[in-house]
Amino acid sequence: MSSGWGDMFEAAASGLGLAAASAVGTAASAVCTAAGEEAYNYGKNIVNNMRRKPNNEADNDLEDNHKRLKEKAKKLYARRDNILAQTMTKLVNQVCEAWISRVMKSEEEVRELEIKYNDEKSNKKRRSQHGSSKSRTDLSNIIAEKCDELHNLWLEEKSKIGILVEKLPERVIIMHGPKPEDKPFLHSTVEEILGHLRDKNVKRIGLWGMPGIGKTTIMKSLNNYEDTAKMFDIVIWVTVSKDLSLEKLQHKIADRLKLNVEGITEPEIAQQIWRELKSKRCLLLLDEVWDFLDLSLIGMYESEMDSKVVLATRYLHVCSDMDTHLELNVPRLSEADAWNMFKVKVGRNFNIPNVEPIAKEVVIECAGLPLLIDKVASNFRRRDNIHLWRDGLRSLRRWPSIKIQGIGELIECLEFCYENLKDEVQKDCFLYCALYTEDYEIYTDPLLECWTVEGFIHDASEFRVARGIGHSILKELISVSLLEKSEKMNHVRMNKVIRTMALNISSRRCNFNILVKPHGAGGLQEAPDEVEWKQANRISLMDSKLGTLPEMPDCNKLSTLFLQRNWELKEIPDLFFRYMQNLRVLDLHGTGIMLLPSTISVLKCLRALYLHSCIFLVELHLNGLEHLEVLDIRDTGLNHFPIQIRHLIRLKCLRMSLSNFGIRHSSDVESCRNVFSSLYLLEELQIIVDSNNQSWELTVKAISEGVATLMHLTSLSICFPTVDCLKSFISTSQLWKVCCFTFQFSVGYHDTALYKILGCFEYQNMNCLKFANGEGVDPIISEVLLKTHAFELIGHKGASRLSDFGVDGINKMRGCLIEGCNEIETIVDGNSITGSALICLEKMLINNVPNLKTIWKGPVHYGSLSQLETLTLCKCLKLKMIFSSGMIKELSKLQHLEVEECPEIEEIITESENIGLEPDVLPRLKMLVLSNLPRVKGIWTSDSLKWPSLERIKISMCQILTKLPFNNENAINLRCIEADQSWWSALECQDDAIKQRLRSIWFQSP
């Protein structure tokens, strides 16, 4: 009988027993139960007898069922493994988890059955025929049941488990890179970026800088930083290589979001990305961006959530093209950071005796570039004795003649930046900067003049136009990281590595061969040899110790010669210039020469001659220099007017000292007046004066009369001894009436000709008036103020407030310095004006104004001080209150506040004047400096203000300032509190958590 029939019969027997039991009433239940059991046992015996098979038939069933078990198990496990593989990217629901658990349990049971099956096969010969058949039959039945169970599990998955849900993408994918906390420079940069990301108004940040500066390292650190994951629901990293298309970028973002975009169009993908991100706080990190990317085409729109973009690029213009709200230039490492990085990377070999001086030289060669430091340190890590270190340094200095691992690839990247400049003009201007020594602070004004007279800047008939073009070129070179902005205003730098590259490029160009000489420890003392003079197009021997020059070098190709600041150079050989007929730029400033040789007249092509600060120069011969366009003779020993200047009819830029005129007689006055009438092309004139020399009034009167006749002036810097002299010039100058030139006027006697306020501005090409030691309010001063952008009021009498000079005049000011004015009591009296005041003011410096009581008195009209960025108060002995009622609300752009030596101030923000102050006042304040304020008890009365942009505080000699208005929630961007140990020890905090937070950003004052 088959197995199926046996099963049916067993079921029937079981049913018979149950039917018998059911047929008896409840009164005889025990009897019925016994009868039922008897009937059941009878049926079961019948079934067992029927099932008893011969041995060979039982063996066949067991083999078949075992084979079927293996097939069912294999099929089920394959499905289970497929689902487990999907759980790497998909979410598993509870039903699926329970099913996998049951499969796992079944797998254990199948393994046990396998063991029993193997045992049965090996033991069957030792058993009796009857016992063996029964055992195999039982095992076969169990295996058959397990087959059915496995099959049902497989069917259950098909019908109930279904498609798994996609797992959400990880919040952050950690990237390999250094930890910010291990590198202080990295930590501070990442903290700065995070601070800006917390600003709800900043949606896009551009990180830019030259190759090798560490942009990618910063981006990786930002990606991995713990606080980043807390701020955003998802962080997406994409490396945007040069050949990455918008489509590929889109697919990278879609993959990160685990979106299925197969077979759909780019606009449809963009819609999917937008739908996925519109309700999320997303940070998109784009590294190595080469050009403009329209993120809206990808699907990255500005969502309602606080999503942000940070991009890293070599080019500043890419940041602006992509509408970044903030651009951060990654600077080179400081000497200390570069040194520490190199030491850590080199490791144990740094401890070789006497290696430290060599190591410092190696670090200098790396120019503060993290990538280069990393490569070079890896190289020196393998050098285990001082001889190898010395050899390594020599090789490093001889690049590119000797290839150094790591430098080549960096230079390749830099050369690409050079080759990618849009035209030969920009390339020439860049290469020209290599004439200046490495990391030299290049003053932009003479640099642009050199570019112009060298012929790089075309289509500019006026110097003003040429300067404008030059500034655009400078901006481009800075934006592609080939030049750097200096901390000094109006100065740029070229770092060592880029200069090396520029010199290497120039050596390969037939018309731009630059000759520069390394100074060495003692400075260059010998001039180049004859061959070098002959081959060069441009030569720089600046900042050396040259005492002599060759007699008659053959250098017909030479167009620029830099000899400035060779203090030991006293004499130039008579025939030195004989074969320099094509020379266009000659810089001799700061040398010890007493006169120019007669062969200077050979320089028919000379366009620019710089002689300033040649204090021993007492004679000047300018015959033959009719094409000269730029002449600078300030601060020389010339004490008589060089009459040959009148023959320089092409002169466009002239810089002189008043002492150069040497006027002693009335005839000198007439000559001085007439000489300017012959310089009819003159555009820029600067005449500096020792303003304490009160014998110069007659000279200036004659000069100003001559200058008033000039019709092409675009820039004039001159000193007037009295207001009457100024009035005379203004009344006679035709150009003044149409306001065609930029001016810097100093009126009155003063101890310096410098304009301090201009040092606060990046571009100093603005109208400036300095009024020193004057009295009262003269109408002519008020008239000039109407055209003035920067005003210095020094040692003035007869005025108690700045607004006395007229609201219209002070409303044009962008910068204002008030110094030594003993009668000034307030800057603006709101009671005496009807409208806004100082609406354009950006910088205000108040120094040594002992009777100043308030900055603003009375009502503050809307818009007043609305552009103020910097406020500095020093030595204001009676000042008790900085921000009067209503004033602080207008200071939405104030970034820098400095208060020093004001002994009466008790609170920086006075509570009585600022009742009900909103928490978001001073939203852009970044820097707060408090020094020598003996009575200051607090900055603000509580911790209610947000201080959202505050980054740095410097506190010095403020003994009773023992509380700061900060908690764990405000001042989220504060990264540095600089103060001495005694102040820190006395600081009181509300709780330990705040103290700990402030401790982490406290730095002891040097």
mmCIF file of C-alpha atoms in Angstrom, residues 46-339:
data_model
loop_
_atom_site.group_PDB
_atom_site.id
_atom_site.type_symbol
_atom_site.label_atom_id
_atom_site.label_comp_id
_atom_site.label_asym_id
_atom_site.label_seq_id
_atom_site.Cartn_x
_atom_site.Cartn_y
_atom_site.Cartn_z
ATOM 1 C CA ILE A 46 -4.208 -1.933 11.328
ATOM 2 C CA VAL A 47 -2.432 1.037 9.727
ATOM 3 C CA ASN A 48 0.957 0.074 11.163
ATOM 4 C CA ASN A 49 0.563 -3.469 9.904
ATOM 5 C CA MET A 50 -0.373 -2.148 6.490
ATOM 6 C CA ARG A 51 2.640 0.242 6.502
ATOM 7 C CA ARG A 52 5.138 -2.435 7.369
ATOM 8 C CA LYS A 53 7.194 -2.863 4.200
ATOM 9 C CA PRO A 54 10.000 -4.985 3.019
ATOM 10 C CA ASN A 55 13.491 -3.570 3.641
ATOM 11 C CA ASN A 56 14.215 -2.654 0.037
ATOM 12 C CA GLU A 57 10.984 -0.666 -0.318
ATOM 13 C CA ALA A 58 11.705 1.355 2.879
ATOM 14 C CA ASP A 59 15.221 2.078 1.639
ATOM 15 C CA ASN A 60 13.875 3.488 -1.610
ATOM 16 C CA ASP A 61 11.434 5.822 0.163
ATOM 17 C CA LEU A 62 14.159 7.120 2.485
ATOM 18 C CA GLU A 63 16.506 7.845 -0.409
ATOM 19 C CA ASP A 64 13.797 9.654 -2.376
ATOM 20 C CA ASN A 65 12.739 11.797 0.574
ATOM 21 C CA HIS A 66 16.344 12.660 1.441
ATOM 22 C CA LYS A 67 16.943 13.736 -2.140
ATOM 23 C CA ARG A 68 13.773 15.827 -2.069
ATOM 24 C CA LEU A 69 14.833 17.380 1.265
ATOM 25 C CA LYS A 70 18.133 18.554 -0.185
ATOM 26 C CA GLU A 71 16.383 20.098 -3.199
ATOM 27 C CA LYS A 72 13.781 21.904 -1.052
ATOM 28 C CA ALA A 73 16.446 23.139 1.358
ATOM 29 C CA LYS A 74 18.701 24.398 -1.410
ATOM 30 C CA LYS A 75 15.830 26.275 -3.022
ATOM 31 C CA LEU A 76 14.720 27.823 0.285
ATOM 32 C CA TYR A 77 18.215 28.786 1.425
ATOM 33 C CA ALA A 78 18.924 30.462 -1.905
ATOM 34 C CA ARG A 79 15.852 32.618 -1.421
ATOM 35 C CA ARG A 80 16.843 33.328 2.191
ATOM 36 C CA ASP A 81 20.385 34.343 1.148
ATOM 37 C CA ASN A 82 19.019 36.602 -1.571
ATOM 38 C CA ILE A 83 16.890 38.433 0.975
ATOM 39 C CA LEU A 84 19.797 38.724 3.403
ATOM 40 C CA ALA A 85 21.901 40.266 0.644
ATOM 41 C CA GLN A 86 19.176 42.848 0.033
ATOM 42 C CA THR A 87 19.098 43.786 3.704
ATOM 43 C CA MET A 88 22.423 45.563 3.125
ATOM 44 C CA THR A 89 20.503 48.265 1.280
ATOM 45 C CA LYS A 90 16.869 47.653 2.238
ATOM 46 C CA LEU A 91 14.820 47.707 5.385
ATOM 47 C CA VAL A 92 13.444 44.385 6.761
ATOM 48 C CA ASN A 93 9.941 44.328 8.272
ATOM 49 C CA GLN A 94 8.915 42.209 11.276
ATOM 50 C CA VAL A 95 7.172 39.546 9.164
ATOM 51 C CA CYS A 96 10.320 39.087 7.122
ATOM 52 C CA GLU A 97 12.470 38.927 10.245
ATOM 53 C CA ALA A 98 10.230 36.185 11.711
ATOM 54 C CA TRP A 99 10.364 34.230 8.431
ATOM 55 C CA ILE A 100 14.175 34.401 8.303
ATOM 56 C CA SER A 101 14.274 33.228 11.919
ATOM 57 C CA ARG A 102 12.083 30.216 11.099
ATOM 58 C CA VAL A 103 14.236 29.357 8.102
ATOM 59 C CA MET A 104 17.321 29.493 10.295
ATOM 60 C CA LYS A 105 15.656 27.132 12.797
ATOM 61 C CA SER A 106 14.640 24.763 10.000
ATOM 62 C CA GLU A 107 18.222 24.779 8.753
ATOM 63 C CA GLU A 108 19.368 23.503 12.157
ATOM 64 C CA GLU A 109 16.716 20.773 12.073
ATOM 65 C CA VAL A 110 17.730 19.761 8.548
ATOM 66 C CA ARG A 111 21.325 19.405 9.713
ATOM 67 C CA GLU A 112 20.157 17.094 12.534
ATOM 68 C CA LEU A 113 18.184 15.014 10.026
ATOM 69 C CA GLU A 114 21.294 14.760 7.860
ATOM 70 C CA ILE A 115 23.163 13.303 10.820
ATOM 71 C CA LYS A 116 20.365 10.796 11.490
ATOM 72 C CA TYR A 117 20.230 9.857 7.837
ATOM 73 C CA ASN A 118 23.970 9.180 7.718
ATOM 74 C CA ASP A 119 23.786 7.177 10.945
ATOM 75 C CA GLU A 120 20.912 5.107 9.523
ATOM 76 C CA LYS A 121 22.839 4.278 6.405
ATOM 77 C CA SER A 122 25.913 3.143 8.325
ATOM 78 C CA ASN A 123 24.002 1.076 10.926
ATOM 79 C CA LYS A 124 21.373 -0.716 8.840
ATOM 80 C CA LYS A 125 23.495 -3.880 8.324
ATOM 81 C CA ARG A 126 23.832 -4.480 12.081
ATOM 82 C CA ARG A 127 20.095 -4.324 12.786
ATOM 83 C CA SER A 128 17.363 -6.971 12.453
ATOM 84 C CA GLN A 129 15.295 -6.916 9.371
ATOM 85 C CA HIS A 130 12.125 -5.902 11.258
ATOM 86 C CA GLY A 131 13.781 -3.216 13.378
ATOM 87 C CA SER A 132 15.747 -1.793 10.492
ATOM 88 C CA SER A 133 12.680 -1.403 8.278
ATOM 89 C CA LYS A 134 10.701 0.384 11.000
ATOM 90 C CA SER A 135 13.574 2.800 11.783
ATOM 91 C CA ARG A 136 14.108 3.717 8.160
ATOM 92 C CA THR A 137 10.390 4.183 7.610
ATOM 93 C CA ASP A 138 10.096 6.530 10.603
ATOM 94 C CA LEU A 139 13.064 8.595 9.473
ATOM 95 C CA SER A 140 11.700 8.748 5.928
ATOM 96 C CA ASN A 141 8.370 10.021 7.262
ATOM 97 C CA ILE A 142 10.088 12.712 9.361
ATOM 98 C CA ILE A 143 12.129 13.841 6.354
ATOM 99 C CA ALA A 144 8.978 13.924 4.218
ATOM 100 C CA GLU A 145 7.283 16.145 6.793
ATOM 101 C CA LYS A 146 10.334 18.437 6.836
ATOM 102 C CA CYS A 147 10.159 18.657 3.016
ATOM 103 C CA ASP A 148 6.568 19.838 3.282
ATOM 104 C CA GLU A 149 7.576 22.348 5.950
ATOM 105 C CA LEU A 150 10.393 23.765 3.779
ATOM 106 C CA HIS A 151 8.086 23.966 0.792
ATOM 107 C CA ASN A 152 5.487 25.849 2.832
ATOM 108 C CA LEU A 153 8.159 28.294 4.033
ATOM 109 C CA TRP A 154 9.164 28.928 0.429
ATOM 110 C CA LEU A 155 5.520 29.521 -0.556
ATOM 111 C CA GLU A 156 5.009 31.790 2.446
ATOM 112 C CA GLU A 157 7.862 34.060 1.356
ATOM 113 C CA LYS A 158 6.461 34.331 -2.142
ATOM 114 C CA SER A 159 2.993 35.268 -0.950
ATOM 115 C CA LYS A 160 3.569 37.246 2.276
ATOM 116 C CA ILE A 161 7.040 38.741 2.436
ATOM 117 C CA GLY A 162 6.953 40.498 -0.942
ATOM 118 C CA ILE A 163 9.258 43.400 -1.959
ATOM 119 C CA LEU A 164 11.481 44.729 0.783
ATOM 120 C CA VAL A 165 11.427 48.426 1.642
ATOM 121 C CA GLU A 166 14.484 50.423 0.557
ATOM 122 C CA LYS A 167 16.781 51.219 3.501
ATOM 123 C CA LEU A 168 17.295 54.919 4.111
ATOM 124 C CA PRO A 169 20.710 56.211 3.003
ATOM 125 C CA GLU A 170 23.270 56.681 5.748
ATOM 126 C CA ARG A 171 23.336 60.143 7.275
ATOM 127 C CA VAL A 172 27.084 60.464 6.686
ATOM 128 C CA ILE A 173 29.544 58.239 4.857
ATOM 129 C CA ILE A 174 32.811 58.651 6.732
ATOM 130 C CA MET A 175 35.787 59.366 4.501
ATOM 131 C CA HIS A 176 39.433 58.613 5.097
ATOM 132 C CA GLY A 177 41.226 61.708 6.338
ATOM 133 C CA PRO A 178 42.871 63.310 9.367
ATOM 134 C CA LYS A 179 40.820 64.164 12.419
ATOM 135 C CA PRO A 180 40.379 67.937 12.863
ATOM 136 C CA GLU A 181 41.175 67.720 16.560
ATOM 137 C CA ASP A 182 44.618 66.328 15.653
ATOM 138 C CA LYS A 183 45.468 69.380 13.539
ATOM 139 C CA PRO A 184 44.714 72.791 15.110
ATOM 140 C CA PHE A 185 44.691 74.638 11.773
ATOM 141 C CA LEU A 186 42.180 72.114 10.420
ATOM 142 C CA HIS A 187 40.032 72.295 13.507
ATOM 143 C CA SER A 188 39.746 76.088 13.402
ATOM 144 C CA THR A 189 38.854 76.122 9.701
ATOM 145 C CA VAL A 190 36.185 73.434 10.082
ATOM 146 C CA GLU A 191 34.767 75.241 13.112
ATOM 147 C CA GLU A 192 34.617 78.459 11.109
ATOM 148 C CA ILE A 193 32.717 76.756 8.295
ATOM 149 C CA LEU A 194 30.310 75.127 10.750
ATOM 150 C CA GLY A 195 29.745 78.513 12.325
ATOM 151 C CA HIS A 196 28.689 79.929 8.994
ATOM 152 C CA LEU A 197 26.519 76.873 8.298
ATOM 153 C CA ARG A 198 24.608 77.639 11.488
ATOM 154 C CA ASP A 199 23.729 81.058 10.070
ATOM 155 C CA LYS A 200 20.304 80.704 8.493
ATOM 156 C CA ASN A 201 21.143 83.430 5.981
ATOM 157 C CA VAL A 202 24.139 81.533 4.599
ATOM 158 C CA LYS A 203 23.038 78.822 2.162
ATOM 159 C CA ARG A 204 26.162 78.398 0.038
ATOM 160 C CA ILE A 205 29.806 78.635 1.038
ATOM 161 C CA GLY A 206 32.732 78.672 -1.372
ATOM 162 C CA LEU A 207 36.107 77.352 -0.226
ATOM 163 C CA TRP A 208 38.851 78.380 -2.628
ATOM 164 C CA GLY A 209 42.621 78.305 -2.842
ATOM 165 C CA MET A 210 45.601 77.079 -4.817
ATOM 166 C CA PRO A 211 46.263 73.371 -5.432
ATOM 167 C CA GLY A 212 47.891 71.646 -2.479
ATOM 168 C CA ILE A 213 46.556 74.146 0.049
ATOM 169 C CA GLY A 214 44.373 71.552 1.810
ATOM 170 C CA LYS A 215 40.867 72.193 0.473
ATOM 171 C CA THR A 216 39.994 68.498 0.072
ATOM 172 C CA THR A 217 41.373 67.703 3.537
ATOM 173 C CA ILE A 218 39.193 70.436 5.020
ATOM 174 C CA MET A 219 36.145 69.156 3.127
ATOM 175 C CA LYS A 220 36.747 65.578 4.327
ATOM 176 C CA SER A 221 37.136 66.793 7.886
ATOM 177 C CA LEU A 222 33.893 68.752 7.558
ATOM 178 C CA ASN A 223 32.176 65.613 6.228
ATOM 179 C CA ASN A 224 33.468 63.490 9.117
ATOM 180 C CA TYR A 225 32.998 66.051 11.880
ATOM 181 C CA GLU A 226 30.598 64.927 14.574
ATOM 182 C CA ASP A 227 28.709 68.233 14.693
ATOM 183 C CA THR A 228 28.016 68.032 10.953
ATOM 184 C CA ALA A 229 25.954 64.875 11.391
ATOM 185 C CA LYS A 230 23.992 66.546 14.184
ATOM 186 C CA MET A 231 23.106 69.535 12.004
ATOM 187 C CA PHE A 232 21.913 67.692 8.883
ATOM 188 C CA ASP A 233 19.687 64.731 8.000
ATOM 189 C CA ILE A 234 22.028 63.708 5.203
ATOM 190 C CA VAL A 235 25.490 64.762 4.014
ATOM 191 C CA ILE A 236 26.236 64.146 0.332
ATOM 192 C CA TRP A 237 29.829 64.154 -0.916
ATOM 193 C CA VAL A 238 30.631 64.434 -4.618
ATOM 194 C CA THR A 239 34.065 64.859 -6.186
ATOM 195 C CA VAL A 240 33.460 66.991 -9.268
ATOM 196 C CA SER A 241 36.329 66.117 -11.587
ATOM 197 C CA LYS A 242 37.034 68.288 -14.604
ATOM 198 C CA ASP A 243 35.324 65.914 -17.036
ATOM 199 C CA LEU A 244 32.304 65.174 -14.841
ATOM 200 C CA SER A 245 29.121 66.019 -16.739
ATOM 201 C CA LEU A 246 25.974 67.356 -15.152
ATOM 202 C CA GLU A 247 24.313 64.017 -15.917
ATOM 203 C CA LYS A 248 27.019 62.042 -14.099
ATOM 204 C CA LEU A 249 26.856 64.410 -11.149
ATOM 205 C CA GLN A 250 23.115 63.940 -11.008
ATOM 206 C CA HIS A 251 23.499 60.152 -11.016
ATOM 207 C CA LYS A 252 26.078 60.315 -8.213
ATOM 208 C CA ILE A 253 23.622 62.237 -6.039
ATOM 209 C CA ALA A 254 20.788 59.859 -6.977
ATOM 210 C CA ASP A 255 22.939 56.846 -6.057
ATOM 211 C CA ARG A 256 23.779 58.417 -2.703
ATOM 212 C CA LEU A 257 20.048 58.859 -2.083
ATOM 213 C CA LYS A 258 19.390 55.237 -3.224
ATOM 214 C CA LEU A 259 16.998 56.376 -5.929
ATOM 215 C CA ASN A 260 16.129 54.108 -8.842
ATOM 216 C CA VAL A 261 16.625 56.357 -11.881
ATOM 217 C CA GLU A 262 17.185 53.746 -14.535
ATOM 218 C CA GLY A 263 15.610 54.602 -17.851
ATOM 219 C CA ILE A 264 14.261 58.057 -16.975
ATOM 220 C CA THR A 265 15.254 61.493 -18.261
ATOM 221 C CA GLU A 266 17.436 64.072 -16.507
ATOM 222 C CA PRO A 267 14.481 66.383 -15.682
ATOM 223 C CA GLU A 268 12.652 63.398 -14.175
ATOM 224 C CA ILE A 269 15.734 62.511 -12.117
ATOM 225 C CA ALA A 270 15.884 66.130 -10.954
ATOM 226 C CA GLN A 271 12.271 65.866 -9.807
ATOM 227 C CA GLN A 272 13.029 62.671 -7.899
ATOM 228 C CA ILE A 273 16.022 64.260 -6.166
ATOM 229 C CA TRP A 274 13.995 67.331 -5.296
ATOM 230 C CA ARG A 275 11.131 65.253 -3.856
ATOM 231 C CA GLU A 276 13.595 63.244 -1.803
ATOM 232 C CA LEU A 277 15.371 66.291 -0.355
ATOM 233 C CA LYS A 278 12.622 68.894 -0.054
ATOM 234 C CA SER A 279 11.752 67.834 3.497
ATOM 235 C CA LYS A 280 15.324 67.121 4.613
ATOM 236 C CA ARG A 281 18.177 69.192 5.982
ATOM 237 C CA CYS A 282 20.825 68.341 3.435
ATOM 238 C CA LEU A 283 24.498 69.348 3.223
ATOM 239 C CA LEU A 284 25.956 68.969 -0.258
ATOM 240 C CA LEU A 285 29.758 68.913 -0.339
ATOM 241 C CA LEU A 286 31.188 69.487 -3.814
ATOM 242 C CA ASP A 287 34.946 69.000 -4.026
ATOM 243 C CA GLU A 288 37.191 70.041 -6.925
ATOM 244 C CA VAL A 289 34.623 72.184 -8.722
ATOM 245 C CA TRP A 290 36.169 73.492 -11.927
ATOM 246 C CA ASP A 291 33.363 75.511 -13.407
ATOM 247 C CA PHE A 292 29.841 76.774 -12.866
ATOM 248 C CA LEU A 293 27.262 74.109 -11.998
ATOM 249 C CA ASP A 294 23.554 74.861 -12.239
ATOM 250 C CA LEU A 295 22.372 72.912 -9.211
ATOM 251 C CA SER A 296 18.721 73.538 -10.052
ATOM 252 C CA LEU A 297 19.125 71.345 -13.160
ATOM 253 C CA ILE A 298 20.335 68.539 -10.912
ATOM 254 C CA GLY A 299 17.344 68.885 -8.608
ATOM 255 C CA MET A 300 19.048 70.820 -5.812
ATOM 256 C CA TYR A 301 16.716 73.710 -5.149
ATOM 257 C CA GLU A 302 16.685 75.828 -2.027
ATOM 258 C CA SER A 303 14.319 73.841 0.143
ATOM 259 C CA GLU A 304 12.134 75.022 2.966
ATOM 260 C CA MET A 305 14.423 73.052 5.249
ATOM 261 C CA ASP A 306 17.838 74.402 6.193
ATOM 262 C CA SER A 307 19.827 72.758 3.374
ATOM 263 C CA LYS A 308 23.299 74.044 2.494
ATOM 264 C CA VAL A 309 26.043 73.699 -0.109
ATOM 265 C CA VAL A 310 29.798 73.897 0.492
ATOM 266 C CA LEU A 311 31.986 73.795 -2.602
ATOM 267 C CA ALA A 312 35.764 73.680 -2.932
ATOM 268 C CA THR A 313 37.495 75.115 -5.977
ATOM 269 C CA ARG A 314 40.765 76.596 -7.151
ATOM 270 C CA TYR A 315 38.983 79.600 -8.586
ATOM 271 C CA LEU A 316 37.286 82.439 -6.761
ATOM 272 C CA HIS A 317 35.125 83.271 -9.779
ATOM 273 C CA VAL A 318 33.526 79.810 -9.585
ATOM 274 C CA CYS A 319 32.260 80.731 -6.114
ATOM 275 C CA SER A 320 30.691 83.958 -7.326
ATOM 276 C CA ASP A 321 29.299 82.253 -10.456
ATOM 277 C CA MET A 322 27.533 79.774 -8.192
ATOM 278 C CA ASP A 323 26.038 82.533 -6.039
ATOM 279 C CA THR A 324 27.843 81.654 -2.836
ATOM 280 C CA HIS A 325 26.879 83.792 0.116
ATOM 281 C CA LEU A 326 30.359 83.534 1.573
ATOM 282 C CA GLU A 327 33.799 82.895 0.072
ATOM 283 C CA LEU A 328 36.575 81.585 2.312
ATOM 284 C CA ASN A 329 40.126 81.664 1.008
ATOM 285 C CA VAL A 330 42.217 78.811 2.408
ATOM 286 C CA PRO A 331 45.511 80.392 3.482
ATOM 287 C CA ARG A 332 48.861 78.693 3.567
ATOM 288 C CA LEU A 333 49.888 77.189 6.870
ATOM 289 C CA SER A 334 51.549 79.429 9.402
ATOM 290 C CA GLU A 335 55.200 78.738 10.156
ATOM 291 C CA ALA A 336 54.240 77.024 13.413
ATOM 292 C CA ASP A 337 51.558 74.807 11.851
ATOM 293 C CA ALA A 338 53.806 73.896 8.916
ATOM 294 C CA TRP A 339 56.615 73.015 11.308
#
